[in-house]
PDB file of C-alpha atoms in Angstrom:
ATOM      1  CA  SER A   1      -0.095  -0.013  -0.159  1.00 70.00           C
ATOM      2  CA  ALA A   2       1.129   3.497  -0.874  1.00 83.00           C
ATOM      3  CA  VAL A   3       0.264   4.670   2.827  1.00 84.00           C
ATOM      4  CA  ALA A   4       3.080   2.431   4.063  1.00 88.00           C
ATOM      5  CA  PHE A   5       5.631   4.849   2.150  1.00 93.00           C
ATOM      6  CA  THR A   6       4.741   8.076   3.790  1.00 90.00           C
ATOM      7  CA  GLY A   7       6.811  10.331   6.037  1.00 93.00           C
ATOM      8  CA  LEU A   8      10.436   9.890   6.601  1.00 96.00           C
ATOM      9  CA  ALA A   9      10.532   6.151   5.806  1.00 96.00           C
ATOM     10  CA  GLY A  10       8.876   6.696   2.435  1.00 96.00           C
ATOM     11  CA  ASP A  11      11.162   9.526   1.492  1.00 96.00           C
ATOM     12  CA  THR A  12      14.134   7.399   2.433  1.00 97.00           C
ATOM     13  CA  VAL A  13      13.097   4.507   0.350  1.00 96.00           C
ATOM     14  CA  ARG A  14      12.474   6.633  -2.650  1.00 95.00           C
ATOM     15  CA  ALA A  15      15.781   8.341  -2.091  1.00 95.00           C
ATOM     16  CA  LEU A  16      17.660   5.069  -2.097  1.00 95.00           C
ATOM     17  CA  GLU A  17      15.824   3.425  -4.864  1.00 94.00           C
ATOM     18  CA  PRO A  18      18.126   4.927  -7.828  1.00 93.00           C
ATOM     19  CA  TYR A  19      21.233   3.371  -6.098  1.00 93.00           C
ATOM     20  CA  THR A  20      19.881  -0.145  -5.801  1.00 93.00           C
ATOM     21  CA  GLU A  21      18.222  -3.083  -7.494  1.00 92.00           C
ATOM     22  CA  ALA A  22      16.309  -3.899  -4.442  1.00 92.00           C
ATOM     23  CA  ASP A  23      12.494  -4.282  -4.100  1.00 92.00           C
ATOM     24  CA  GLN A  24      10.992  -1.080  -2.314  1.00 95.00           C
ATOM     25  CA  HIS A  25       9.368  -3.316   0.393  1.00 94.00           C
ATOM     26  CA  GLY A  26      12.575  -4.963   1.223  1.00 94.00           C
ATOM     27  CA  LEU A  27      14.035  -1.397   1.678  1.00 96.00           C
ATOM     28  CA  LEU A  28      11.082  -0.203   3.772  1.00 96.00           C
ATOM     29  CA  VAL A  29      11.342  -3.147   6.285  1.00 96.00           C
ATOM     30  CA  SER A  30      15.187  -2.469   6.467  1.00 97.00           C
ATOM     31  CA  VAL A  31      14.541   1.143   7.118  1.00 97.00           C
ATOM     32  CA  LEU A  32      11.892   0.782   9.549  1.00 97.00           C
ATOM     33  CA  THR A  33      13.699  -1.958  11.508  1.00 97.00           C
ATOM     34  CA  ALA A  34      17.225   0.109  11.679  1.00 97.00           C
ATOM     35  CA  PHE A  35      15.500   3.356  12.700  1.00 97.00           C
ATOM     36  CA  GLY A  36      13.582   1.644  15.373  1.00 96.00           C
ATOM     37  CA  CYS A  37      16.814   0.002  16.737  1.00 97.00           C
ATOM     38  CA  MET A  38      18.627   3.249  16.653  1.00 97.00           C
ATOM     39  CA  LEU A  39      15.789   4.743  18.763  1.00 94.00           C
ATOM     40  CA  ASN A  40      16.360   2.484  21.672  1.00 92.00           C
ATOM     41  CA  SER A  41      13.220   1.936  23.994  1.00 88.00           C
ATOM     42  CA  GLY A  42      12.305   5.773  24.346  1.00 89.00           C
ATOM     43  CA  PRO A  43       9.003   5.847  22.434  1.00 94.00           C
ATOM     44  CA  TYR A  44       6.248   3.287  22.957  1.00 94.00           C
ATOM     45  CA  LEU A  45       2.639   2.392  22.573  1.00 92.00           C
ATOM     46  CA  LEU A  46       0.496   1.173  25.554  1.00 91.00           C
ATOM     47  CA  PRO A  47      -2.474  -0.712  24.326  1.00 88.00           C
ATOM     48  CA  GLY A  48      -3.972  -2.305  27.497  1.00 86.00           C
ATOM     49  CA  SER A  49      -1.213  -3.091  29.840  1.00 88.00           C
ATOM     50  CA  THR A  50       1.386  -4.324  27.472  1.00 89.00           C
ATOM     51  CA  ALA A  51       4.127  -1.871  26.129  1.00 90.00           C
ATOM     52  CA  HIS A  52       5.161  -2.012  22.484  1.00 92.00           C
ATOM     53  CA  TRP A  53       8.570  -0.577  21.650  1.00 94.00           C
ATOM     54  CA  PRO A  54       9.960   0.115  18.389  1.00 94.00           C
ATOM     55  CA  ARG A  55      11.404  -3.254  18.055  1.00 95.00           C
ATOM     56  CA  LEU A  56      11.041  -4.932  14.743  1.00 96.00           C
ATOM     57  CA  PHE A  57      11.899  -8.465  13.544  1.00 97.00           C
ATOM     58  CA  ALA A  58      12.048  -8.480   9.698  1.00 96.00           C
ATOM     59  CA  LEU A  59      12.282 -11.575   7.499  1.00 95.00           C
ATOM     60  CA  VAL A  60      13.069 -10.656   3.829  1.00 95.00           C
ATOM     61  CA  VAL A  61      12.150 -13.567   1.518  1.00 95.00           C
ATOM     62  CA  GLY A  62      13.576 -13.683  -1.968  1.00 92.00           C
ATOM     63  CA  ASN A  63      14.976 -16.091  -4.550  1.00 90.00           C
ATOM     64  CA  THR A  64      18.767 -16.383  -4.887  1.00 83.00           C
ATOM     65  CA  GLY A  65      20.016 -13.964  -7.304  1.00 74.00           C
ATOM     66  CA  ASP A  66      17.063 -12.200  -8.597  1.00 73.00           C
ATOM     67  CA  GLY A  67      15.393 -11.566  -5.197  1.00 64.00           C
ATOM     68  CA  ARG A  68      18.298  -9.014  -4.280  1.00 75.00           C
ATOM     69  CA  LYS A  69      17.830  -9.382  -0.680  1.00 78.00           C
ATOM     70  CA  GLY A  70      21.282  -8.156   0.367  1.00 81.00           C
ATOM     71  CA  GLU A  71      20.569  -4.987  -1.997  1.00 87.00           C
ATOM     72  CA  SER A  72      17.809  -3.896   0.296  1.00 90.00           C
ATOM     73  CA  TRP A  73      20.308  -3.683   3.338  1.00 94.00           C
ATOM     74  CA  GLN A  74      23.402  -2.406   2.075  1.00 93.00           C
ATOM     75  CA  PRO A  75      22.232   1.053   1.290  1.00 94.00           C
ATOM     76  CA  VAL A  76      20.289   1.273   4.639  1.00 96.00           C
ATOM     77  CA  ARG A  77      23.548   0.051   6.449  1.00 96.00           C
ATOM     78  CA  ARG A  78      25.521   2.829   4.820  1.00 95.00           C
ATOM     79  CA  LEU A  79      23.014   5.354   5.812  1.00 96.00           C
ATOM     80  CA  ILE A  80      22.769   4.432   9.409  1.00 96.00           C
ATOM     81  CA  LEU A  81      26.467   4.136  10.109  1.00 96.00           C
ATOM     82  CA  GLU A  82      26.801   7.659   8.682  1.00 96.00           C
ATOM     83  CA  VAL A  83      24.050   8.950  10.994  1.00 96.00           C
ATOM     84  CA  ASP A  84      25.386   7.440  14.089  1.00 94.00           C
ATOM     85  CA  LYS A  85      28.974   6.150  13.806  1.00 91.00           C
ATOM     86  CA  GLU A  86      28.867   4.606  17.294  1.00 92.00           C
ATOM     87  CA  PHE A  87      26.200   2.374  16.267  1.00 95.00           C
ATOM     88  CA  ARG A  88      28.499   0.101  14.073  1.00 95.00           C
ATOM     89  CA  PRO A  89      29.563  -2.291  16.903  1.00 95.00           C
ATOM     90  CA  ARG A  90      25.747  -2.663  17.634  1.00 97.00           C
ATOM     91  CA  VAL A  91      25.104  -4.250  14.260  1.00 97.00           C
ATOM     92  CA  GLN A  92      26.107  -7.940  14.522  1.00 96.00           C
ATOM     93  CA  GLY A  93      25.392 -11.297  13.147  1.00 94.00           C
ATOM     94  CA  GLY A  94      26.070 -14.970  14.036  1.00 91.00           C
ATOM     95  CA  LEU A  95      22.724 -15.746  15.702  1.00 91.00           C
ATOM     96  CA  SER A  96      23.097 -19.325  16.915  1.00 89.00           C
ATOM     97  CA  SER A  97      22.181 -19.627  20.522  1.00 89.00           C
ATOM     98  CA  GLY A  98      20.117 -18.040  23.256  1.00 90.00           C
ATOM     99  CA  GLU A  99      23.141 -17.473  25.335  1.00 92.00           C
ATOM    100  CA  GLY A 100      25.201 -15.863  22.425  1.00 92.00           C
ATOM    101  CA  LEU A 101      22.225 -13.228  22.114  1.00 95.00           C
ATOM    102  CA  ILE A 102      22.137 -12.511  25.749  1.00 95.00           C
ATOM    103  CA  SER A 103      25.973 -12.137  25.939  1.00 95.00           C
ATOM    104  CA  ALA A 104      25.757  -9.346  23.172  1.00 96.00           C
ATOM    105  CA  VAL A 105      23.628  -7.271  25.412  1.00 96.00           C
ATOM    106  CA  ARG A 106      24.569  -8.578  28.836  1.00 95.00           C
ATOM    107  CA  ASP A 107      24.237  -6.795  32.265  1.00 95.00           C
ATOM    108  CA  PRO A 108      27.197  -6.152  34.581  1.00 94.00           C
ATOM    109  CA  ALA A 109      28.094  -9.526  36.518  1.00 91.00           C
ATOM    110  CA  TYR A 110      29.384  -9.646  40.072  1.00 89.00           C
ATOM    111  CA  GLY A 111      31.198 -12.356  42.058  1.00 87.00           C
ATOM    112  CA  VAL A 112      32.856 -13.003  45.473  1.00 87.00           C
ATOM    113  CA  VAL A 113      36.560 -12.752  45.490  1.00 86.00           C
ATOM    114  CA  LYS A 114      38.366 -13.389  48.922  1.00 85.00           C
ATOM    115  CA  GLY A 115      35.323 -12.618  50.609  1.00 86.00           C
ATOM    116  CA  GLU A 116      34.342  -9.350  48.821  1.00 90.00           C
ATOM    117  CA  VAL A 117      31.740  -8.757  46.022  1.00 91.00           C
ATOM    118  CA  VAL A 118      33.684  -7.452  43.022  1.00 91.00           C
ATOM    119  CA  LEU A 119      32.687  -6.659  39.362  1.00 90.00           C
ATOM    120  CA  THR A 120      33.680  -9.561  37.174  1.00 89.00           C
ATOM    121  CA  ASP A 121      32.193  -8.350  33.855  1.00 91.00           C
ATOM    122  CA  GLU A 122      31.421  -4.823  33.049  1.00 94.00           C
ATOM    123  CA  GLY A 123      28.549  -5.982  30.757  1.00 94.00           C
ATOM    124  CA  VAL A 124      27.398  -3.966  27.668  1.00 95.00           C
ATOM    125  CA  GLN A 125      26.381  -0.348  28.231  1.00 94.00           C
ATOM    126  CA  ASP A 126      24.578   0.035  24.921  1.00 95.00           C
ATOM    127  CA  LYS A 127      21.565  -2.075  24.988  1.00 96.00           C
ATOM    128  CA  ARG A 128      20.601  -1.681  21.430  1.00 97.00           C
ATOM    129  CA  LEU A 129      21.373  -4.617  19.052  1.00 97.00           C
ATOM    130  CA  LEU A 130      20.670  -4.967  15.345  1.00 98.00           C
ATOM    131  CA  VAL A 131      20.902  -8.473  14.427  1.00 97.00           C
ATOM    132  CA  PHE A 132      21.607  -8.939  10.639  1.00 96.00           C
ATOM    133  CA  GLU A 133      21.540 -12.471   9.227  1.00 95.00           C
ATOM    134  CA  THR A 134      22.159 -12.859   5.454  1.00 92.00           C
ATOM    135  CA  GLU A 135      21.773 -16.622   5.775  1.00 92.00           C
ATOM    136  CA  PHE A 136      18.739 -16.798   8.138  1.00 93.00           C
ATOM    137  CA  GLY A 137      18.154 -20.406   6.850  1.00 90.00           C
ATOM    138  CA  ARG A 138      21.102 -21.375   9.092  1.00 90.00           C
ATOM    139  CA  VAL A 139      19.139 -19.975  12.141  1.00 90.00           C
ATOM    140  CA  LEU A 140      16.211 -21.808  11.168  1.00 88.00           C
ATOM    141  CA  VAL A 141      18.153 -25.052  11.307  1.00 87.00           C
ATOM    142  CA  VAL A 142      19.507 -24.136  14.841  1.00 86.00           C
ATOM    143  CA  LEU A 143      15.961 -23.504  16.001  1.00 82.00           C
ATOM    144  CA  ASN A 144      14.869 -26.883  15.174  1.00 79.00           C
ATOM    145  CA  ARG A 145      17.431 -28.469  17.574  1.00 81.00           C
ATOM    146  CA  GLU A 146      15.451 -29.827  20.505  1.00 69.00           C
ATOM    147  CA  THR A 147      17.828 -28.379  23.277  1.00 77.00           C
ATOM    148  CA  ASN A 148      18.477 -24.959  21.781  1.00 79.00           C
ATOM    149  CA  THR A 149      17.224 -21.976  23.687  1.00 85.00           C
ATOM    150  CA  LEU A 150      17.421 -19.437  20.905  1.00 90.00           C
ATOM    151  CA  GLY A 151      13.677 -19.355  20.003  1.00 89.00           C
ATOM    152  CA  ALA A 152      12.588 -18.766  23.527  1.00 90.00           C
ATOM    153  CA  ILE A 153      15.046 -15.943  23.934  1.00 93.00           C
ATOM    154  CA  VAL A 154      14.202 -14.252  20.645  1.00 94.00           C
ATOM    155  CA  ARG A 155      10.492 -14.324  21.738  1.00 93.00           C
ATOM    156  CA  GLU A 156      11.435 -12.696  25.201  1.00 94.00           C
ATOM    157  CA  ALA A 157      13.711 -10.107  23.415  1.00 95.00           C
ATOM    158  CA  TRP A 158      10.634  -8.907  21.374  1.00 95.00           C
ATOM    159  CA  ASP A 159       8.286  -9.000  24.328  1.00 93.00           C
ATOM    160  CA  THR A 160      10.209  -7.579  27.384  1.00 93.00           C
ATOM    161  CA  GLY A 161      13.887  -7.226  26.631  1.00 94.00           C
ATOM    162  CA  ASP A 162      14.616  -8.961  30.033  1.00 95.00           C
ATOM    163  CA  LEU A 163      16.650 -12.091  29.236  1.00 94.00           C
ATOM    164  CA  SER A 164      18.126 -14.919  31.209  1.00 91.00           C
ATOM    165  CA  VAL A 165      18.946 -18.641  31.055  1.00 83.00           C
ATOM    166  CA  MET A 166      18.546 -20.813  34.036  1.00 75.00           C
ATOM    167  CA  THR A 167      21.762 -22.729  33.438  1.00 77.00           C
ATOM    168  CA  ASN A 168      23.916 -19.489  33.877  1.00 77.00           C
ATOM    169  CA  THR A 169      22.862 -17.225  36.773  1.00 74.00           C
ATOM    170  CA  GLN A 170      25.533 -14.815  35.952  1.00 78.00           C
ATOM    171  CA  LEU A 171      24.442 -14.119  32.257  1.00 86.00           C
ATOM    172  CA  ARG A 172      21.141 -12.086  32.259  1.00 91.00           C
ATOM    173  CA  VAL A 173      19.839  -8.828  30.548  1.00 94.00           C
ATOM    174  CA  THR A 174      17.548  -6.041  31.643  1.00 94.00           C
ATOM    175  CA  GLY A 175      15.961  -3.626  29.232  1.00 94.00           C
ATOM    176  CA  ALA A 176      17.539  -4.935  25.912  1.00 96.00           C
ATOM    177  CA  HIS A 177      16.514  -3.493  22.665  1.00 97.00           C
ATOM    178  CA  VAL A 178      17.032  -6.091  20.136  1.00 97.00           C
ATOM    179  CA  CYS A 179      15.843  -5.873  16.379  1.00 97.00           C
ATOM    180  CA  ILE A 180      16.493  -8.477  13.698  1.00 97.00           C
ATOM    181  CA  ILE A 181      16.818  -8.502  10.046  1.00 97.00           C
ATOM    182  CA  GLY A 182      17.008 -12.008   8.481  1.00 95.00           C
ATOM    183  CA  HIS A 183      17.210 -12.795   4.700  1.00 95.00           C
ATOM    184  CA  VAL A 184      16.006 -16.243   3.388  1.00 94.00           C
ATOM    185  CA  THR A 185      14.933 -17.921   0.443  1.00 93.00           C
ATOM    186  CA  PRO A 186      11.394 -19.280   0.075  1.00 92.00           C
ATOM    187  CA  GLU A 187      12.623 -22.896  -0.114  1.00 92.00           C
ATOM    188  CA  GLU A 188      14.549 -22.473   3.217  1.00 91.00           C
ATOM    189  CA  LEU A 189      11.788 -20.912   4.967  1.00 90.00           C
ATOM    190  CA  VAL A 190       9.243 -23.782   3.874  1.00 88.00           C
ATOM    191  CA  ALA A 191      11.747 -26.569   4.404  1.00 87.00           C
ATOM    192  CA  ASN A 192      12.536 -25.516   8.025  1.00 83.00           C
ATOM    193  CA  CYS A 193       9.359 -24.030   9.327  1.00 81.00           C
ATOM    194  CA  ASP A 194       6.597 -26.098  10.956  1.00 74.00           C
ATOM    195  CA  ALA A 195       3.382 -25.453  12.620  1.00 71.00           C
ATOM    196  CA  SER A 196       4.923 -24.970  16.144  1.00 74.00           C
ATOM    197  CA  TRP A 197       6.564 -21.849  14.900  1.00 73.00           C
ATOM    198  CA  ILE A 198       3.253 -20.253  14.568  1.00 71.00           C
ATOM    199  CA  THR A 199       1.588 -21.838  17.562  1.00 72.00           C
ATOM    200  CA  ASN A 200       4.430 -20.744  19.901  1.00 78.00           C
ATOM    201  CA  GLY A 201       4.527 -17.287  18.403  1.00 81.00           C
ATOM    202  CA  PHE A 202       7.910 -17.149  17.144  1.00 86.00           C
ATOM    203  CA  LEU A 203       7.108 -16.460  13.443  1.00 88.00           C
ATOM    204  CA  ASN A 204       4.256 -14.174  14.355  1.00 89.00           C
ATOM    205  CA  ARG A 205       6.754 -11.786  15.896  1.00 93.00           C
ATOM    206  CA  PHE A 206       8.321 -11.297  12.388  1.00 94.00           C
ATOM    207  CA  LEU A 207       7.171  -8.787   9.715  1.00 94.00           C
ATOM    208  CA  VAL A 208       7.616 -11.081   6.550  1.00 93.00           C
ATOM    209  CA  ALA A 209       8.340  -9.409   2.995  1.00 93.00           C
ATOM    210  CA  MET A 210       8.600 -11.212  -0.139  1.00 93.00           C
ATOM    211  CA  VAL A 211      10.978  -9.295  -2.575  1.00 93.00           C
ATOM    212  CA  ARG A 212      12.179  -9.451  -6.077  1.00 91.00           C
ATOM    213  CA  ARG A 213      14.620  -7.433  -8.278  1.00 91.00           C
ATOM    214  CA  ALA A 214      12.948  -4.056  -8.973  1.00 87.00           C
ATOM    215  CA  ARG A 215      15.228  -2.686 -11.655  1.00 88.00           C
ATOM    216  CA  LEU A 216      18.617  -3.379 -13.647  1.00 85.00           C
ATOM    217  CA  LEU A 217      21.554  -1.325 -12.748  1.00 87.00           C
ATOM    218  CA  PRO A 218      24.659  -2.845 -14.430  1.00 87.00           C
ATOM    219  CA  ILE A 219      26.853  -0.423 -12.785  1.00 87.00           C
ATOM    220  CA  PRO A 220      24.828   1.237  -9.683  1.00 84.00           C
ATOM    221  CA  LYS A 221      25.861   4.612  -8.689  1.00 88.00           C
ATOM    222  CA  ALA A 222      27.532   5.139  -5.315  1.00 88.00           C
ATOM    223  CA  LEU A 223      25.334   6.489  -2.490  1.00 88.00           C
ATOM    224  CA  ASP A 224      27.304   9.491  -1.344  1.00 90.00           C
ATOM    225  CA  GLY A 225      27.399  13.380  -1.871  1.00 92.00           C
ATOM    226  CA  ASP A 226      24.250  15.435  -1.539  1.00 92.00           C
ATOM    227  CA  ALA A 227      22.136  12.332  -1.761  1.00 91.00           C
ATOM    228  CA  LEU A 228      23.603  10.593   1.260  1.00 95.00           C
ATOM    229  CA  GLY A 229      24.026  13.945   3.124  1.00 96.00           C
ATOM    230  CA  ASP A 230      20.495  15.065   2.936  1.00 96.00           C
ATOM    231  CA  LEU A 231      19.338  11.789   4.340  1.00 96.00           C
ATOM    232  CA  VAL A 232      21.850  11.840   7.025  1.00 97.00           C
ATOM    233  CA  ARG A 233      20.726  15.487   8.105  1.00 97.00           C
ATOM    234  CA  ARG A 234      16.981  14.417   8.063  1.00 97.00           C
ATOM    235  CA  TRP A 235      17.528  11.374  10.080  1.00 97.00           C
ATOM    236  CA  SER A 236      19.928  13.108  12.517  1.00 96.00           C
ATOM    237  CA  ALA A 237      17.315  15.944  13.070  1.00 96.00           C
ATOM    238  CA  VAL A 238      14.495  13.362  13.907  1.00 95.00           C
ATOM    239  CA  LEU A 239      16.239  10.572  15.933  1.00 94.00           C
ATOM    240  CA  GLY A 240      17.182  13.036  18.890  1.00 91.00           C
ATOM    241  CA  PRO A 241      13.498  14.105  19.581  1.00 93.00           C
ATOM    242  CA  ALA A 242      12.115  10.580  18.702  1.00 93.00           C
ATOM    243  CA  ARG A 243      14.302   8.992  21.418  1.00 93.00           C
ATOM    244  CA  SER A 244      12.775  11.061  24.124  1.00 92.00           C
ATOM    245  CA  ALA A 245       9.049  10.825  22.766  1.00 92.00           C
ATOM    246  CA  GLY A 246       7.994   8.601  25.642  1.00 93.00           C
ATOM    247  CA  ARG A 247       4.424   7.145  25.362  1.00 94.00           C
ATOM    248  CA  MET A 248       2.750   7.701  22.036  1.00 93.00           C
ATOM    249  CA  GLY A 249      -0.796   7.488  20.883  1.00 92.00           C
ATOM    250  CA  TRP A 250      -2.694   6.444  17.736  1.00 91.00           C
ATOM    251  CA  ALA A 251      -3.355   8.714  14.985  1.00 90.00           C
ATOM    252  CA  PRO A 252      -7.162   8.868  14.232  1.00 93.00           C
ATOM    253  CA  GLU A 253      -6.651   7.421  10.845  1.00 89.00           C
ATOM    254  CA  GLY A 254      -4.495   4.516  12.126  1.00 86.00           C
ATOM    255  CA  ARG A 255      -6.815   3.625  14.977  1.00 90.00           C
ATOM    256  CA  ALA A 256      -9.778   3.563  12.547  1.00 94.00           C
ATOM    257  CA  TRP A 257      -7.842   1.293  10.173  1.00 88.00           C
ATOM    258  CA  TRP A 258      -6.698  -1.082  12.951  1.00 89.00           C
ATOM    259  CA  GLU A 259     -10.304  -1.316  14.391  1.00 93.00           C
ATOM    260  CA  SER A 260     -11.752  -2.120  10.952  1.00 95.00           C
ATOM    261  CA  VAL A 261      -9.317  -5.021  10.157  1.00 92.00           C
ATOM    262  CA  TYR A 262      -8.871  -6.453  13.677  1.00 90.00           C
TER     263      TYR A 262
END
């Protein structure tokens, strides 16, 4: 729908399109997920008693080659790292276990040494984490292992941001702000997805977008100069106020639409 491409997100997609063969829908979910992760847990909605932060889990589905899944991420990555250079270490991959995910956003840990409580691990101060998995099919295989805790930890990361595993009392997280972008082929998704993923709510937490090559660019232009600078200025101007927005409400049009489709 054209409505999805309004505001800064839509303007960003339109500005990036001349520089990539990527589908506009793949660009849009990448833009929204990255922007939401950079915000941290400042703005939120409170329908009922459950807070909803700007944490998106996106699954970009496309065929190998002509899907151009990677093309939907690279220009967005270039943009966000120009906007916030300190965000670079908060973009990580290698999602393979619940403990690994917790470690990337872990709280400080303390232990007893010679009868005194001391800091044994400083933890991670920046609780933002944008997980990018170019081969999400590998993650799906891991999820199907019976003893792996990744599925449960990912669900809790979306729900609360408070994470722990009972087998390691020193490894825990409070207030993590985790977002995920995964790329997968239709064949990998179908082969490794079973009904339990829907019933346990894992797949329901992902925004799934089917993508394909949108245009042919034998030699794409580099995203730099004024085109990049204009986007950086617009994002920088919006991010600061948005981080301190606090509780937000529905726009009248959005509320009416949601009530009509619920």
